[in-house]
Coordinates of C-alpha atoms and ligand atoms in Angstrom, one line a residue:
M1 CA 117.2 7.1 -51.5
K2 CA 113.4 6.5 -51.6
L3 CA 110.4 8.4 -53.0
I4 CA 107.1 7.1 -51.7
S5 CA 103.7 7.4 -53.5
K6 CA 100.3 5.7 -53.2
R7 CA 101.0 2.3 -54.7
I8 CA 104.8 2.4 -55.3
I9 CA 108.1 3.3 -53.9
L10 CA 110.9 4.6 -56.2
K11 CA 114.1 3.3 -54.6
D12 CA 117.8 2.7 -55.3
V13 CA 118.3 -0.9 -56.5
T14 CA 120.4 -3.4 -54.6
I15 CA 121.7 -6.9 -55.6
K16 CA 118.6 -8.4 -53.8
D17 CA 116.4 -7.0 -56.6
A18 CA 118.2 -9.0 -59.4
K19 CA 115.6 -11.7 -59.6
S20 CA 112.6 -9.4 -60.0
I21 CA 114.4 -7.1 -62.4
A22 CA 115.4 -10.1 -64.5
E23 CA 111.9 -11.5 -64.5
N24 CA 110.3 -8.2 -65.5
A25 CA 112.9 -7.0 -68.0
N26 CA 112.8 -10.3 -69.9
D27 CA 110.2 -9.0 -72.4
Y28 CA 110.3 -8.5 -76.1
D29 CA 108.6 -5.1 -76.0
I30 CA 111.2 -3.7 -73.5
W31 CA 114.0 -4.7 -75.9
Y32 CA 112.1 -3.4 -78.9
F33 CA 111.2 0.0 -77.6
T34 CA 114.5 0.8 -75.7
E35 CA 118.0 1.4 -77.0
S36 CA 120.2 -1.1 -75.2
I37 CA 118.2 -3.5 -73.0
P38 CA 119.0 -7.0 -74.2
H39 CA 116.5 -9.8 -75.0
P40 CA 116.4 -12.4 -73.7
Y41 CA 117.4 -10.8 -70.3
S42 CA 119.2 -13.1 -67.9
L43 CA 119.8 -13.0 -64.1
E44 CA 123.4 -12.2 -65.0
N45 CA 122.3 -9.2 -67.1
A46 CA 120.3 -8.0 -64.1
K47 CA 123.3 -8.3 -61.7
K48 CA 125.6 -6.4 -64.1
F49 CA 123.0 -3.7 -64.5
I50 CA 122.6 -3.4 -60.7
R51 CA 126.3 -3.3 -60.1
D52 CA 126.5 -0.3 -62.6
C53 CA 123.6 1.4 -60.8
M54 CA 125.3 0.9 -57.4
K55 CA 128.4 2.6 -58.8
K56 CA 126.3 5.5 -60.0
Q57 CA 124.5 5.7 -56.6
R58 CA 127.9 6.6 -55.0
E59 CA 128.6 9.6 -57.2
K60 CA 128.7 12.9 -55.4
P61 CA 126.8 14.9 -56.6
R62 CA 124.8 12.2 -58.4
K63 CA 124.6 12.5 -62.2
S64 CA 121.7 10.0 -62.3
Y65 CA 118.9 8.4 -60.3
G66 CA 118.1 4.9 -61.7
F67 CA 115.2 4.0 -59.5
G68 CA 113.6 0.6 -59.2
I69 CA 109.7 0.8 -59.2
F70 CA 108.8 -1.2 -56.0
L71 CA 105.2 -2.3 -56.0
K72 CA 104.0 -2.1 -52.4
S73 CA 101.3 -4.8 -52.8
E74 CA 103.8 -7.4 -54.2
K75 CA 106.9 -6.1 -52.3
K76 CA 109.1 -6.3 -55.4
I77 CA 110.5 -4.3 -58.2
I78 CA 108.4 -4.4 -61.3
G79 CA 110.2 -1.8 -63.5
M80 CA 112.7 1.0 -63.6
I81 CA 112.6 4.7 -64.1
D82 CA 115.8 6.7 -64.7
L83 CA 116.7 10.4 -64.5
F84 CA 120.0 10.6 -66.2
K85 CA 122.6 13.0 -67.6
I86 CA 121.7 15.4 -64.8
D87 CA 123.3 18.8 -65.7
R88 CA 123.1 21.0 -62.6
M89 CA 124.6 24.0 -64.4
H90 CA 121.9 24.1 -67.0
K91 CA 119.3 22.5 -64.8
K92 CA 118.3 19.7 -67.1
A93 CA 118.2 15.9 -67.4
G94 CA 116.9 13.0 -69.4
I95 CA 114.2 10.5 -68.5
G96 CA 113.7 6.8 -69.5
Y97 CA 111.6 3.9 -68.1
W98 CA 110.1 0.4 -68.5
I99 CA 107.6 -1.7 -66.6
G100 CA 106.9 -5.4 -66.6
K101 CA 104.3 -6.6 -69.1
K102 CA 101.6 -7.7 -66.6
Y103 CA 101.8 -4.3 -64.8
R104 CA 101.1 -2.2 -67.8
K105 CA 98.0 0.0 -68.4
L106 CA 97.2 0.3 -64.7
G107 CA 98.5 3.9 -64.4
L108 CA 101.6 2.7 -62.5
M109 CA 104.1 4.4 -64.9
S110 CA 102.1 7.6 -64.7
E111 CA 102.4 7.4 -60.9
A112 CA 106.2 6.7 -61.1
E113 CA 106.7 9.5 -63.7
K114 CA 104.8 12.0 -61.6
T115 CA 106.9 11.1 -58.5
L116 CA 110.1 11.4 -60.5
L117 CA 109.2 14.7 -62.1
D118 CA 108.1 16.2 -58.8
F119 CA 111.5 15.2 -57.4
A120 CA 113.4 16.6 -60.4
F121 CA 111.6 19.9 -60.4
N122 CA 111.1 20.5 -56.7
K123 CA 114.0 18.8 -54.9
L124 CA 116.8 18.9 -57.6
K125 CA 115.5 22.3 -58.8
L126 CA 115.8 21.2 -62.5
N127 CA 114.1 23.3 -65.2
K128 CA 113.9 20.9 -68.1
I129 CA 113.5 17.2 -68.7
K130 CA 114.1 15.5 -72.1
G131 CA 112.8 12.2 -73.4
E132 CA 112.6 10.1 -76.6
A133 CA 110.3 7.4 -77.8
M134 CA 110.0 5.5 -81.0
V135 CA 107.2 6.9 -83.2
E136 CA 105.2 3.6 -82.9
N137 CA 105.5 3.5 -79.0
K138 CA 102.0 4.6 -78.2
G139 CA 102.3 4.2 -74.5
S140 CA 105.4 6.2 -74.0
N141 CA 104.3 9.0 -76.4
A142 CA 101.0 9.2 -74.5
L143 CA 102.9 9.5 -71.2
F144 CA 105.0 12.4 -72.4
K145 CA 102.0 14.2 -73.8
K146 CA 100.0 13.7 -70.5
F147 CA 102.6 15.5 -68.4
G148 CA 102.9 18.5 -70.7
F149 CA 106.0 17.5 -72.7
R150 CA 106.3 19.3 -76.0
K151 CA 107.2 17.3 -79.1
T152 CA 110.3 19.1 -80.4
G153 CA 111.1 17.0 -83.4
I154 CA 111.7 13.6 -85.0
F155 CA 115.0 11.8 -85.0
K156 CA 115.1 9.9 -88.4
E157 CA 116.4 6.4 -88.4
E158 CA 117.4 6.7 -84.7
L159 CA 117.2 3.0 -83.8
I160 CA 117.6 -0.2 -85.8
K161 CA 115.2 -3.0 -84.7
K162 CA 114.8 -6.4 -86.4
G163 CA 116.9 -4.9 -89.3
K164 CA 114.5 -2.0 -89.8
K165 CA 115.4 1.7 -89.2
K166 CA 113.0 3.3 -86.8
D167 CA 112.2 7.0 -86.2
A168 CA 111.8 8.5 -82.7
Y169 CA 110.1 11.5 -81.4
H170 CA 112.0 13.9 -79.1
W171 CA 110.1 15.5 -76.2
E172 CA 111.0 18.2 -73.7
L173 CA 109.2 19.5 -70.6
L174 CA 109.9 22.8 -68.9
K175 CA 109.1 23.1 -65.3
R176 CA 106.6 25.9 -66.0
N177 CA 104.6 23.6 -68.4
Y178 CA 104.5 20.6 -66.1
K179 CA 100.9 19.2 -65.9
K180 CA 100.6 17.3 -62.6
Ligands
COA201 C1 105.4 2.7 -72.1 C2 105.2 2.1 -70.7 C3 106.2 2.5 -69.8 C4 103.8 2.6 -70.2 O1 103.6 2.2 -68.9 P1 102.2 2.0 -68.2 O2 102.3 1.7 -66.8 O3 101.4 1.0 -69.0 O4 101.6 3.4 -68.4 P2 100.2 4.0 -67.7 O5 99.3 2.9 -67.4 O6 100.6 4.9 -66.7 O7 99.6 4.8 -69.0 C5 99.9 6.1 -69.3 C6 99.0 6.6 -70.4 O8 99.4 5.9 -71.7 C7 98.4 5.2 -72.2 N1 98.9 4.0 -72.7 C8 99.7 3.1 -72.1 N2 100.1 2.1 -72.9 C9 99.5 2.3 -74.1 C10 99.4 1.6 -75.3 N3 100.1 0.5 -75.5 N4 98.7 2.2 -76.3 C11 98.0 3.3 -76.2 N5 98.0 4.1 -75.0 C12 98.7 3.5 -74.0 C13 97.4 4.9 -71.1 O9 96.1 4.8 -71.6 C14 97.6 6.2 -70.2 O10 96.8 7.3 -70.7 P3 95.8 8.0 -69.8 O11 96.5 8.3 -68.5 O12 95.4 9.2 -70.6 O13 94.7 7.0 -69.5 C15 105.1 0.5 -70.8 O14 104.2 0.1 -71.8 C16 106.4 -0.1 -71.1 O15 107.2 -0.4 -70.2 N6 106.7 -0.5 -72.4 C17 107.9 -1.1 -72.8 C18 109.2 -0.3 -72.6 C19 109.1 1.1 -73.1 O16 108.4 1.3 -74.2 N7 109.7 2.0 -72.5 C20 109.8 3.4 -72.9 C21 110.8 3.6 -73.9 S1 110.8 5.3 -74.6

């Protein structure tokens, strides 16, 4: 499964992607701002993650799309974007993502998120996408706002990082409010 845009291709990951996933996921901020990505992040962590993704790729119908973000100019995966908990009855799903440190603030996650939202709304015919980001995660909260997500609340003490309890914003986007 592949979704192609200007600079990137969203694609199902394979075991060949383990090295580039391990290199890019091995980053303090990715651990800090996400729920369960380990730090440090080893090649073995990447292989286990990919094996889990490959099992999910075989589900029919699929309940998730964990896409690698393949940068055309470097011919490698530099991040991940995930549509998960796809609920076809109620036409909704969750979204999550990360991108390697040196590829940030170049608009690449905006491009990946637009591609995934187009796919979710137009191909999968979903109606609602939900996301969460730690209050202090400026980049992720900016991304949600940019696409028209509505902040629906705050989850108090949702994550514990470095022994400190962290609040997270909850966001949702209805298809009719999607700003492309
Ligand atoms: C959050 C993250 C995915 C953003 O990716 P990115 O490729 O840098 O995002 P973009 O370049 O497309 O930027 C999107 C918008 O957010 C803004 N932004 C990005 N990082 C920012 C930061 N650290 N502070 C303030 N604004 C930021 C950009 O200016 C841009 O706004 P604009 O389109 O109005 O100019 C990336 O920083 C990351 O992977 N962080 C670590 C993991 C993580 O936080 N994952 C999400 C968990 S909820």
